[in-house]
Coordinates of C-alpha atoms and ligand atoms in Angstrom, one line a residue:
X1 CA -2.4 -41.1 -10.1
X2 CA -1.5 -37.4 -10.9
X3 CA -1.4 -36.4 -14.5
X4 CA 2.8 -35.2 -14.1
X5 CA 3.5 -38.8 -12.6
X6 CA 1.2 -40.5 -15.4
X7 CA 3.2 -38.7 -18.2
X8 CA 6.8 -39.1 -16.5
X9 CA 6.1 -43.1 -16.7
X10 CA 4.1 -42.8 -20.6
X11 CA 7.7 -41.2 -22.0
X12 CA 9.7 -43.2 -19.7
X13 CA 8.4 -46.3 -21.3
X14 CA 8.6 -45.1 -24.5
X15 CA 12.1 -44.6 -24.7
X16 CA 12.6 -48.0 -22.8
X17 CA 10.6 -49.6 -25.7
X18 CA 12.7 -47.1 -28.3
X19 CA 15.9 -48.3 -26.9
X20 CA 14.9 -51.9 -26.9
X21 CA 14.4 -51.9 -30.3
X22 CA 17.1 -50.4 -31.6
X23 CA 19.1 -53.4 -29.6
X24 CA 17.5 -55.3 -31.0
X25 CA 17.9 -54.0 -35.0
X26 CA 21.6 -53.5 -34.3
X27 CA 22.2 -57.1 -32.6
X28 CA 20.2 -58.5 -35.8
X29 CA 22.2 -56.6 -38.2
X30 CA 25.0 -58.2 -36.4
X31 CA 24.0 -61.8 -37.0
X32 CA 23.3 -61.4 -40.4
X33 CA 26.8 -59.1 -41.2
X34 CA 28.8 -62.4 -39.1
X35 CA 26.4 -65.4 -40.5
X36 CA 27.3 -64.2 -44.2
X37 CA 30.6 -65.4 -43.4
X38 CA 30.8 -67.8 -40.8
X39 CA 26.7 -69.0 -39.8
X40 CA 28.5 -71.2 -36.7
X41 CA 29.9 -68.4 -35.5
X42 CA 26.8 -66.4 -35.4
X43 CA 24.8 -69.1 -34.1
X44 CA 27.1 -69.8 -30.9
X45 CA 27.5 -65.8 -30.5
X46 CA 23.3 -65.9 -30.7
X47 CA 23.7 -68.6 -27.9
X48 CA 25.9 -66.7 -26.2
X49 CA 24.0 -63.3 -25.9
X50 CA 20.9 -65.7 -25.1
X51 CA 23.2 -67.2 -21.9
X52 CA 24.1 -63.5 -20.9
X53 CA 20.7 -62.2 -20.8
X54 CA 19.2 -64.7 -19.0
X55 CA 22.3 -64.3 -16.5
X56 CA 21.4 -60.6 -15.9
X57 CA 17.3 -61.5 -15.5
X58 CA 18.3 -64.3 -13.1
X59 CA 21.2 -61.8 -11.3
X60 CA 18.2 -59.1 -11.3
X61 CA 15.9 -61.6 -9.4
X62 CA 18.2 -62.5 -7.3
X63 CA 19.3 -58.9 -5.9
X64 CA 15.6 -58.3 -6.1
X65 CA 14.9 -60.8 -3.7
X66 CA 17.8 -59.6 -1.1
X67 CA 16.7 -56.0 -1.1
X68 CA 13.2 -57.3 -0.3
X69 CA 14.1 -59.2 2.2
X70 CA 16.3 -57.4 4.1
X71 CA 13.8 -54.1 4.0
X72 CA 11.5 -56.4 5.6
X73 CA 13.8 -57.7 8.5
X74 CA 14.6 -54.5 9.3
X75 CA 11.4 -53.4 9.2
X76 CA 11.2 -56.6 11.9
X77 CA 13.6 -55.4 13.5
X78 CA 12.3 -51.9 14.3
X79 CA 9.1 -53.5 15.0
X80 CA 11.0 -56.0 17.9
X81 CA 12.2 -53.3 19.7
X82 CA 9.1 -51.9 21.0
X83 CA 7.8 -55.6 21.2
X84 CA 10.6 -56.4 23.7
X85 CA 10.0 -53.0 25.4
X86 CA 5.9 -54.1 25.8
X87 CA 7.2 -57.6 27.0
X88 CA 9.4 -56.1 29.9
X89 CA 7.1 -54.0 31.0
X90 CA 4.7 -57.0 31.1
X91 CA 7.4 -58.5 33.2
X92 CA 7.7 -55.6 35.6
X93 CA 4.1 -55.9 36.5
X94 CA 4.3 -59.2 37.0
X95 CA 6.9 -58.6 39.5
X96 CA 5.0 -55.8 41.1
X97 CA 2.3 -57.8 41.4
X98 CA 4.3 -60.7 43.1
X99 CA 6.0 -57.7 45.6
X100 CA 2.7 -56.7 46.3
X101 CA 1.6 -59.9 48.4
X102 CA 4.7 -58.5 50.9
X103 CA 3.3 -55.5 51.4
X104 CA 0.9 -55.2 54.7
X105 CA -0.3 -51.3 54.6
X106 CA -3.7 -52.7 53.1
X107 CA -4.3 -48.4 51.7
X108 CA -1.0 -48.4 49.9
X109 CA -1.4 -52.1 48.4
X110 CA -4.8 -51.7 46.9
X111 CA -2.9 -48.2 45.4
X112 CA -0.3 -50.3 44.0
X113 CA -2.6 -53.1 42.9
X114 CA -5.1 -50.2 41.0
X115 CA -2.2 -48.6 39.3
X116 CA -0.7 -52.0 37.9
X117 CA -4.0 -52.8 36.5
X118 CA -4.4 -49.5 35.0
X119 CA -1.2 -49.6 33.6
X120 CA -2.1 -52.9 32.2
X121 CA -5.4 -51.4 30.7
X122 CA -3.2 -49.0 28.9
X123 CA -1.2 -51.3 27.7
X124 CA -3.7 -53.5 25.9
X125 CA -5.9 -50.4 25.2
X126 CA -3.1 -49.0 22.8
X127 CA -4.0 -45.2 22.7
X128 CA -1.3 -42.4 22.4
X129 CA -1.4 -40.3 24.9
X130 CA -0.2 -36.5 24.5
X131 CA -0.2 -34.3 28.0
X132 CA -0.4 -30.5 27.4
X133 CA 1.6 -29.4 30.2
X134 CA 2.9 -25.6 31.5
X135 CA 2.6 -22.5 33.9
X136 CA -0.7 -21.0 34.4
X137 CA -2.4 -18.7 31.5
X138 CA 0.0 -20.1 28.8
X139 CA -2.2 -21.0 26.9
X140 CA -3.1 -24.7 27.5
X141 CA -6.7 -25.0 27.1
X142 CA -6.8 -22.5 24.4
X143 CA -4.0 -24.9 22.2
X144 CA -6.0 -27.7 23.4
X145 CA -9.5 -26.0 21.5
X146 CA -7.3 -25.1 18.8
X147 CA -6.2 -28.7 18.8
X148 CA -9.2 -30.4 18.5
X149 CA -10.9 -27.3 16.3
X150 CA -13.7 -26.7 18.9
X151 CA -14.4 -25.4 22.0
X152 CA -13.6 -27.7 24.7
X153 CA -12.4 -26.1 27.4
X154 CA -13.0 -22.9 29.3
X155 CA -10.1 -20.3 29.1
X156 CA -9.4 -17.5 30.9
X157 CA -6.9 -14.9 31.8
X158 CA -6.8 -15.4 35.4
X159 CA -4.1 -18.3 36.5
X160 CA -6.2 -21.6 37.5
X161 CA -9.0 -21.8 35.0
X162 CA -8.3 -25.2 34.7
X163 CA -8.5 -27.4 37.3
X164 CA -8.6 -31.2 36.4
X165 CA -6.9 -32.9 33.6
X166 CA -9.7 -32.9 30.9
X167 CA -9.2 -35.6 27.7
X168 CA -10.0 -35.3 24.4
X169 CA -9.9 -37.6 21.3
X170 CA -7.8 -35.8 18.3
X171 CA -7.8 -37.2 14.8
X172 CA -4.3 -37.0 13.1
X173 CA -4.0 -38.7 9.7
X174 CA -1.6 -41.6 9.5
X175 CA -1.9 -42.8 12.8
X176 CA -2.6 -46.4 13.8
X177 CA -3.6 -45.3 17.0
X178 CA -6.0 -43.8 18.8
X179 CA -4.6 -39.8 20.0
X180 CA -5.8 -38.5 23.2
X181 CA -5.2 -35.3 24.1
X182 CA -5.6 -34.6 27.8
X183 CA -5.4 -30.7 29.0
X184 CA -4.1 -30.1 32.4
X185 CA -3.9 -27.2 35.4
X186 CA -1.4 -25.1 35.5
X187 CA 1.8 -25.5 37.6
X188 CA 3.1 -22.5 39.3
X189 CA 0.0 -21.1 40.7
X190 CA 0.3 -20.1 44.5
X191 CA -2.0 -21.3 47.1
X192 CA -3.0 -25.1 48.9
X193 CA -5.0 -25.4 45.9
X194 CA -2.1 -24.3 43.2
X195 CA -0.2 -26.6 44.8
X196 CA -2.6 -30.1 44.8
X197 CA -3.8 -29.3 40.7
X198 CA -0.2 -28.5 40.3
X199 CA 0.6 -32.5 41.8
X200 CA -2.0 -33.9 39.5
X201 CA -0.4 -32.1 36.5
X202 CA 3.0 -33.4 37.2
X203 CA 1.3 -36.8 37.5
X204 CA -0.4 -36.3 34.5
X205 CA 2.9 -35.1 33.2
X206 CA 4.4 -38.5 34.3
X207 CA 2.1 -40.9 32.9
X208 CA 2.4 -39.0 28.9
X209 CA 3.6 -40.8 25.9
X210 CA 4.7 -37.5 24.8
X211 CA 4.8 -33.9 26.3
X212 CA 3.6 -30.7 24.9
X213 CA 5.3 -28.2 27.3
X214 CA 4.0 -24.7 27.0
X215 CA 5.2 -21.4 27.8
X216 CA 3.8 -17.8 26.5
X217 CA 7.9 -16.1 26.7
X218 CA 11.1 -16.9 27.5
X219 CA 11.3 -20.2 30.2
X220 CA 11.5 -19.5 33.5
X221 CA 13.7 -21.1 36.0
X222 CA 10.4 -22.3 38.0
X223 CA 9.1 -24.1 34.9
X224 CA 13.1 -24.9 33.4
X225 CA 13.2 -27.3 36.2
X226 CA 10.0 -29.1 36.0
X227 CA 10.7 -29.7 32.4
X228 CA 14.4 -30.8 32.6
X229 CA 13.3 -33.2 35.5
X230 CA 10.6 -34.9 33.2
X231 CA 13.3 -35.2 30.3
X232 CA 15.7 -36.8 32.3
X233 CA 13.2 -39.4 33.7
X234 CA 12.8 -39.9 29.3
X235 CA 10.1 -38.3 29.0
X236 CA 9.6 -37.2 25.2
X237 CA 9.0 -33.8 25.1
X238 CA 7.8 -30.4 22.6
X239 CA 8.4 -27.1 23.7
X240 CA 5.6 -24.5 22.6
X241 CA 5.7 -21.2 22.5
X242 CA 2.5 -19.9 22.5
X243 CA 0.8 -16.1 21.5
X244 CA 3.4 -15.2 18.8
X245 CA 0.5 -12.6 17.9
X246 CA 1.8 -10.5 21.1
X247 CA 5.5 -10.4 19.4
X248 CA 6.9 -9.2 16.3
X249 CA 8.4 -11.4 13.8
X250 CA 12.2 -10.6 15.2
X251 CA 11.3 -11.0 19.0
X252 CA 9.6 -14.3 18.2
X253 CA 12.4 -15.3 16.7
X254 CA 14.7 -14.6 19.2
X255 CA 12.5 -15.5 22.3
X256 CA 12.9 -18.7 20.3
X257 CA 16.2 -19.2 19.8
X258 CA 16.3 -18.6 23.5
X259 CA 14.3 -21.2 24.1
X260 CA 16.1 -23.4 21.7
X261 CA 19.9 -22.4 23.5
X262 CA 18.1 -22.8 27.1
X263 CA 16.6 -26.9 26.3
X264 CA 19.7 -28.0 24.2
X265 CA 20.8 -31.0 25.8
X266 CA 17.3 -32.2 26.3
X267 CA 15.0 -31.0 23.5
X268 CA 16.2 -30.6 20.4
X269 CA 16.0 -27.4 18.6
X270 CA 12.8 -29.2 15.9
X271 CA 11.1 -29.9 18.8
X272 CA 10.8 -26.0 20.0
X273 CA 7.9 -24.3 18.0
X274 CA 5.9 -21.1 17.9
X275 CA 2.2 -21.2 17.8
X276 CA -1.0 -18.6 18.6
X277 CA -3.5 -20.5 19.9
X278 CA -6.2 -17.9 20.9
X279 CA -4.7 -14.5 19.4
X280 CA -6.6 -11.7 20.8
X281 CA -8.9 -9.4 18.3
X282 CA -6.9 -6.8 16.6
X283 CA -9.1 -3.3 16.0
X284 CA -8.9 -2.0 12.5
X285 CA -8.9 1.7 10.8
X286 CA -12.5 1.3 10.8
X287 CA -12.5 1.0 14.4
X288 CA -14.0 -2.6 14.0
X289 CA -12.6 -5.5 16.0
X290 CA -11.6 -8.3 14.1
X291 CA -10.2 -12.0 15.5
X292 CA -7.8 -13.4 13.5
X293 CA -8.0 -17.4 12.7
X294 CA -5.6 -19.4 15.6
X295 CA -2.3 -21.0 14.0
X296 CA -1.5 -24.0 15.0
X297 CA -0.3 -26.1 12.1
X298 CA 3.2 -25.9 12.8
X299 CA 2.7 -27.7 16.3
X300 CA 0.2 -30.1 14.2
X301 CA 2.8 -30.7 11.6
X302 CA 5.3 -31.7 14.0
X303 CA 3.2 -33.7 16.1
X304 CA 1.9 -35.8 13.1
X305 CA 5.4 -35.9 11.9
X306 CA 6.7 -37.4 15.4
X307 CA 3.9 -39.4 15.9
X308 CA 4.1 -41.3 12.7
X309 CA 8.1 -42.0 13.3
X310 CA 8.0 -42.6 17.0
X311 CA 4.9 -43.0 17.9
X312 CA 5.0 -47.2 18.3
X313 CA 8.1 -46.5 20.5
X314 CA 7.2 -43.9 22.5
X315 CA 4.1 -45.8 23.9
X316 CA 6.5 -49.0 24.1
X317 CA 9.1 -46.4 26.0
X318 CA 6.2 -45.1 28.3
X319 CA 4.6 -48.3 29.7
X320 CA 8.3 -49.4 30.4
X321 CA 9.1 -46.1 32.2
X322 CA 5.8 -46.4 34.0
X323 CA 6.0 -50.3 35.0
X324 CA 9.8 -49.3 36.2
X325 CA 8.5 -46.5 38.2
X326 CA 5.7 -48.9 39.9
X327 CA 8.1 -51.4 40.6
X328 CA 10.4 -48.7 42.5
X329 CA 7.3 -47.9 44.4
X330 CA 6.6 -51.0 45.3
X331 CA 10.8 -51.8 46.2
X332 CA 10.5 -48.7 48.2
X333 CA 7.0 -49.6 50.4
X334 CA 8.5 -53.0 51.1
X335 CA 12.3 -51.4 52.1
X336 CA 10.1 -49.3 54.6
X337 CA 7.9 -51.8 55.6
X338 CA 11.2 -53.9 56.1
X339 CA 13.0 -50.9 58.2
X340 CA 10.2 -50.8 60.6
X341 CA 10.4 -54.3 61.2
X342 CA 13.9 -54.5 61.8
X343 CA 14.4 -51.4 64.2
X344 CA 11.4 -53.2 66.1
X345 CA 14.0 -56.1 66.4
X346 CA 17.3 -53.7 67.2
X347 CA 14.7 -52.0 70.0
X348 CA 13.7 -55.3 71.6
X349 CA 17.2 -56.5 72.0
X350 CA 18.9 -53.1 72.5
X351 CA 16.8 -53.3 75.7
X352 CA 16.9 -57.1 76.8
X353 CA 20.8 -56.6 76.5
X354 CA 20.9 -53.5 78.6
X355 CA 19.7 -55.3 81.5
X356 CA 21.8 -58.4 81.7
X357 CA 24.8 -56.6 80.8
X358 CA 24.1 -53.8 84.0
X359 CA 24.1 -56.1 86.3
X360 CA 27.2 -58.3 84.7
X361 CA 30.6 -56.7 85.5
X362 CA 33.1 -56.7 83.0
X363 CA 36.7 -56.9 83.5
X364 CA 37.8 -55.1 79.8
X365 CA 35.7 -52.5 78.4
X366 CA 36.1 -53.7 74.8
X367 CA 34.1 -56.7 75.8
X368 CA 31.0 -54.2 76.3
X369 CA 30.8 -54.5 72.5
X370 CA 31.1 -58.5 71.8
X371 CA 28.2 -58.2 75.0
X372 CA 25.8 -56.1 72.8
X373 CA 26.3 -57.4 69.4
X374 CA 23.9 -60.5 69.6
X375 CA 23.7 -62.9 67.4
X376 CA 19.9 -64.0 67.6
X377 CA 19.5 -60.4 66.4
X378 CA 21.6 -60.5 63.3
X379 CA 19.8 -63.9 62.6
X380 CA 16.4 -62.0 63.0
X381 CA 17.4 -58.8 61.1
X382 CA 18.2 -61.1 58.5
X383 CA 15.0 -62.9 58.7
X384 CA 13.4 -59.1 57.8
X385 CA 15.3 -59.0 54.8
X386 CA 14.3 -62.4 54.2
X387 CA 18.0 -63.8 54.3
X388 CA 18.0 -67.1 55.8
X389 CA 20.8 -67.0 58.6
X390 CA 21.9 -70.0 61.2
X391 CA 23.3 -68.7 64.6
X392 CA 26.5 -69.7 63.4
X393 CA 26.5 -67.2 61.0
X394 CA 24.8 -64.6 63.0
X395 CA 27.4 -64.9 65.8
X396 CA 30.3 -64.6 63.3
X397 CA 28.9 -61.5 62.2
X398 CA 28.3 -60.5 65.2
X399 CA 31.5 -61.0 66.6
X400 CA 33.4 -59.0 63.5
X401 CA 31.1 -56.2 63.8
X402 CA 32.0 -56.2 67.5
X403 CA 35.6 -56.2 66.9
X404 CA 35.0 -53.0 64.8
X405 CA 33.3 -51.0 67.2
X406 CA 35.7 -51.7 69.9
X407 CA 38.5 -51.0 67.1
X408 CA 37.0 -47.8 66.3
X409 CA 37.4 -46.5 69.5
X410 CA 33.4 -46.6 69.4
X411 CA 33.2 -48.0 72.5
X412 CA 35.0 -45.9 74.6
X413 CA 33.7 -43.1 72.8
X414 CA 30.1 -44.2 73.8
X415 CA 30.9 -44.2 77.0
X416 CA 31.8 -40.8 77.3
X417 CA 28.7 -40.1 75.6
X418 CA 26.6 -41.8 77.6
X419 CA 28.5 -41.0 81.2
X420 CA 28.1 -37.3 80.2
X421 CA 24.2 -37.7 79.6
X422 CA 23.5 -39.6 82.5
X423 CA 26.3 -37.9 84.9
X424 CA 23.3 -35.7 87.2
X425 CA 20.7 -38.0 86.4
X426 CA 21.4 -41.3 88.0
X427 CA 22.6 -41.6 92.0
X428 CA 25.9 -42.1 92.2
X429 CA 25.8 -45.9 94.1
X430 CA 24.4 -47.1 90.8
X431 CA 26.3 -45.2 87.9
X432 CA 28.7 -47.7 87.1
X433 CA 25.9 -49.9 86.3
X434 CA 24.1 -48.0 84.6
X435 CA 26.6 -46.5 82.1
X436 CA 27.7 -50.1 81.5
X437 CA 23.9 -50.7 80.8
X438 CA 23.1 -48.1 78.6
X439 CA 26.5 -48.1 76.7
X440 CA 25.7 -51.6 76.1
X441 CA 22.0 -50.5 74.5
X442 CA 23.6 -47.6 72.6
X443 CA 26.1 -50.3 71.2
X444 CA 23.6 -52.4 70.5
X445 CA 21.5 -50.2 68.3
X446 CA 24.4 -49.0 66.4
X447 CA 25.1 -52.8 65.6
X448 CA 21.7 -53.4 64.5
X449 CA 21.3 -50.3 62.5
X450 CA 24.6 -50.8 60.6
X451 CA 23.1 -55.1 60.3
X452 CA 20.0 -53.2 58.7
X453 CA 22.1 -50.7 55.9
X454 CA 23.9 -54.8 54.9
X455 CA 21.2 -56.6 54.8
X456 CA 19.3 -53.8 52.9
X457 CA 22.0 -53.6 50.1
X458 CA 21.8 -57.9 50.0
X459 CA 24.7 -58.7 52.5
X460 CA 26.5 -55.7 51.6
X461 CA 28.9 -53.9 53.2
X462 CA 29.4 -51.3 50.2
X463 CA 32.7 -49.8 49.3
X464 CA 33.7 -48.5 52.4
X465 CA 33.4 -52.1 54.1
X466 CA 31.9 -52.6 57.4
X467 CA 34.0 -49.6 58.9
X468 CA 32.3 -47.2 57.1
X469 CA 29.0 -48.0 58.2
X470 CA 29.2 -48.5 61.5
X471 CA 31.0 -45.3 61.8
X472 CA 28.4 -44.0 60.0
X473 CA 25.7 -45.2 61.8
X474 CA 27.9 -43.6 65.0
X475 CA 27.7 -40.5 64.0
X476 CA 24.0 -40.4 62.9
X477 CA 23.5 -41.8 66.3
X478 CA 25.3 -39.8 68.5
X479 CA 23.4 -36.1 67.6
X480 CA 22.2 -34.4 70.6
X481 CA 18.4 -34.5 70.0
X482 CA 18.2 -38.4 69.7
X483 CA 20.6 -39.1 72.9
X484 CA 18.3 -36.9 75.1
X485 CA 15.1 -39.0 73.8
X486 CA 17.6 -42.0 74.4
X487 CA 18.8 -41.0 77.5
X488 CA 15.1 -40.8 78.9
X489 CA 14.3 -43.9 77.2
X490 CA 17.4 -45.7 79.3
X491 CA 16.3 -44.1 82.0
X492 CA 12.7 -45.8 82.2
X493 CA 14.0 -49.2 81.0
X494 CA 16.8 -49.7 82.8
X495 CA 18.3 -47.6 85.4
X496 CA 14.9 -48.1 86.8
X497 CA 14.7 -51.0 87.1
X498 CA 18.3 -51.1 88.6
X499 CA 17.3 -48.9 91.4
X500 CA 13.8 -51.0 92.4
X501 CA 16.5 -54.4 92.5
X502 CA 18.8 -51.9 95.0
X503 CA 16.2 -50.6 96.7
X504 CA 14.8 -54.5 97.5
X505 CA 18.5 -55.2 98.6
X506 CA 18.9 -52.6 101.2
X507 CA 15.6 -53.8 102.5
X508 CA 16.5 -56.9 103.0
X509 CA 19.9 -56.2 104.5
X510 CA 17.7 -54.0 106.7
X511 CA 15.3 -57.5 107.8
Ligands
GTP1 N1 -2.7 -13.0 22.7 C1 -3.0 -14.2 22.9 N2 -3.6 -14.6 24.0 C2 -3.8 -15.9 24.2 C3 -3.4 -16.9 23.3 N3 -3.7 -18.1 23.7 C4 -4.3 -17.9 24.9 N4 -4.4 -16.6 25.2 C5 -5.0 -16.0 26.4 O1 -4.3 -16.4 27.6 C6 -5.2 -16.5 28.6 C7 -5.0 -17.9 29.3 O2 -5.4 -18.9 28.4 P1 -5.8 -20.4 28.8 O3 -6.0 -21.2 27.6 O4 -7.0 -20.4 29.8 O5 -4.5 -20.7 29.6 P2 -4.2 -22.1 30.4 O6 -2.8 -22.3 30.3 O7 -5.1 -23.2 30.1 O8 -4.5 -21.5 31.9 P3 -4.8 -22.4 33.2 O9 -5.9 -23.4 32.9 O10 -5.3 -21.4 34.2 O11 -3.6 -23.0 33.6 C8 -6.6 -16.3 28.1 O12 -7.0 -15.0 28.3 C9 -6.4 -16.5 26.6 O13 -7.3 -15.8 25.8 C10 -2.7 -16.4 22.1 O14 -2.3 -17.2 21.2 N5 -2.5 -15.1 22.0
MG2 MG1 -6.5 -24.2 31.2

């Protein structure tokens, strides 16, 4: 114990005790004064003073006891919060790891499978992990030597010095957990290689408990966006501004309240600070070159500082944010996977139906469309999707969404799509076959598509209802570069095939 503390608590007491005794020799003097008169009197109003005391000790206990206990819950409480954090993210991987099994590309499942377990490793493993993160030459590896008081890394002017993420271990006192500190390339540099060591930052970016972002000036749009992009995704985040030995005291303070104005919404103005993590050696009057000591106790300070207060939550926060971002991967390989499958479906029957419906005359046009909505393809669309439908279903949605396209004016309008493609392609003895058949495939594959945008929202139609969507799926349809791959497609699959049938009936009129 310091000596000030020691003697604050010696005269503290003292004048406790002082007090207490003069109580006492006053409350005595009392007794006597009261009991020379009336002793029944001063015995109850001994009795009484005895009652009152041991009410306040008892009182004192008791509010004791509350204060105690209610430190400690919410000291619980602060401690559940990255508990339920930990236990989501547990969840999430759990899930991921169920989603997983659906997923057939064998490359990006054993990715998916690696990451969760890595994640997992992190998770039990515990460590804080702080990414150094910025345009080439800020300064990176030098705050990362300065960091961790040795040198660890090789630094040099030219952009791309660093090329991996490196780690280190960092001791910071009053942390419960182990600090890593993991250097990484610059972003911003040009070239195929910039480009793949700037993806491995940004990944290393990603996966950070918290961010050290660092810049040697004023921010940049080029590196503005990468950090506002990782804030918004929660990632915690420092700005640094590094080689305050190149300013002067007034345009470091300005280049940081630039900083400060240019982050507010996403870092707070604490969380900008100004370090000089390599200065460069300064030559005296003696024409001797000295190197002044690196400063970088502010950026230590504040790192301790947020560490100790955040530090359980941020890694809580980050395992979340990570086991979230898995779990989107893993939605999104699965919603390909699932897309694939189901235009496979839409292709098969866009076809099939083109055929029968050719050589099937129809009396109304606006029956083309109940013709190529089919039921069985609903059903199996929604078998993708994993949506258990019975053809009675399927051919009630099938007949709705055939009402709309011929509502639309959809049909009629694909017809005059389609007669215009095929007008000097197909002999005219079969184009009225033929632009029933391929109308009918076109149809078809807008049905399916706008089946595959419902079942992918879960039997969805969205706000715009059914309408919207297949109007949608119309227009994204109708562009001139995918009806002239169409067009050829039709052409192969069914006009063909149209004109070997007429060809075999003239020759057998001819027999
Ligand atoms: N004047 C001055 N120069 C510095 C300071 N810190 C770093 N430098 C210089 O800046 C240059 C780049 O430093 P590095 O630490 O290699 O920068 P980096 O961000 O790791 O660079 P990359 O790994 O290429 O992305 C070197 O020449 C350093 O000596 C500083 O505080 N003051
Ligand atoms: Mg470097």
């Amino acid at each position: 114990m310091p000596l000030s503390r020691l003697l604050t608590l010696v005269i503290g007491l003292s004048i406790i005790l002082g007090l207490m005794l003069w109580l006492i020799s006053s409350l005595s003097q009392l007794y006597f004064q009261i009991a020379y008169t009336s002793p029944l009197l001063a015995n109850v109003l001994l009795v009484l003073l005895i009652v009152l005391l041991g009410l306040l000790i008892v009182a004192f206990i008791y509010y004791m006891g509350l204060f105690r206990r209610s430190k400690k819950r919410k000291r619980r409480n602060s401690l559940r919060v990255p508990q339920q954090k930990t236990e989501a993210a547990s969840e999430n991987l759990k899930a991921v790891r169920r989603q997983v099994k659906q997923i057939q590309d064998e490359v990006a499942r054993q990715a998916l499978i690696s990451r969760s377990r890595e994640i997992e490793s992190i998770l039990s493993r515990g460590e804080l992990r702080v990414v150094i993160f910025g345009t080439g030459s800020a300064g990176k590896t030098s705050l990362v030597n300065a960091l961790i008081g040795r040198v660890v890394g090789r630094v040099d002017a030219p952009m791309g010095t660093t090329s991996a993420g490196e780690t280190y271990s960092l001791n910071l006192k009053g942390l419960n957990r182990q600090l890593l500190v993991t250097d990484t390339p610059g972003i911003l540099e040009v070239g195929v290689a910039g480009t793949e060591r700037e993806q491995l930052a940004r990944q290393l970016a990603t996966e950070a408990d918290l961010l050290v972002f660092v810049v040697d000036n004023d921010l940049r749009q080029s590196e503005y966006e990468p950090l506002r992009r990782l804030a918004e995704i929660g990632k915690r985040s420092l700005l640094v501004l590094n080689k305050t030995d190149l300013y002067t005291e007034t345009d470091k303070e300005t280049i940081l309240a630039r900083l400060r104005q240019r982050v507010q919404g996403f870092i707070a103005a604490s969380d900008v600070v100004a370090v000089t993590a390599n200065p460069q050696p300064a030559r005296l009057a003696t024409g001797e070159f000295v190197k002044p000591e690196p400063d970088v106790m502010p950026l230590i300070r504040h790192l301790a500082a947020v560490l100790r207060a955040e530090g359980e939550e941020l890694v809580a926060d980050n395992i979340l944010l990570q086991s979230q971002r898995l779990g989107e991967e893993a939605r999104s390989l699965i919603d390909t996977q699932r897309r694939q499958q189901a235009e496979k479906v839409v292709e098969r029957f866009q076809w099939i139906g083109a055929g029968v419906v050719a050589v099937t005359p129809l009396p109304v046009v606006d029956l083309l469309a109940t013709a190529a909505v089919n039921a069985q393809m609903v059903v199996e669309i929604g078998n993708v999707y994993g949506c258990e439908l019975n053809l009675e279903r399927g051919k009630e949605l099938a007949l709705s969404l055939g009402k709309t396209l011929a509502s639309l004016g959809i049909v009629s309008g694909a017809i005059r799509l389609i007669s215009t493609a095929l007008q000097f392609q197909v002999a005219t003895y079969l184009v009225g076959k033929a632009i029933q058949g391929v109308t009918a495939a076109y149809l078809t594959r807008i049905a399916g598509k706008s089946f595959i945008e419902y079942f992918q929202h879960d039997q969805d139609w969205g706000d715009g209802g059914m309408t919207e969507v297949v109007q949608q799926q119309f227009q994204l349809n109708s562009r001139n570069e995918f009806i002239k791959v169409f067009i050829q497609d039709a052409i192969a699959r069914v006009v063909n095939p149209l004109r070997e049938t007429a060809d075999v009936d003239e020759w057998h009129q001819q027999d």
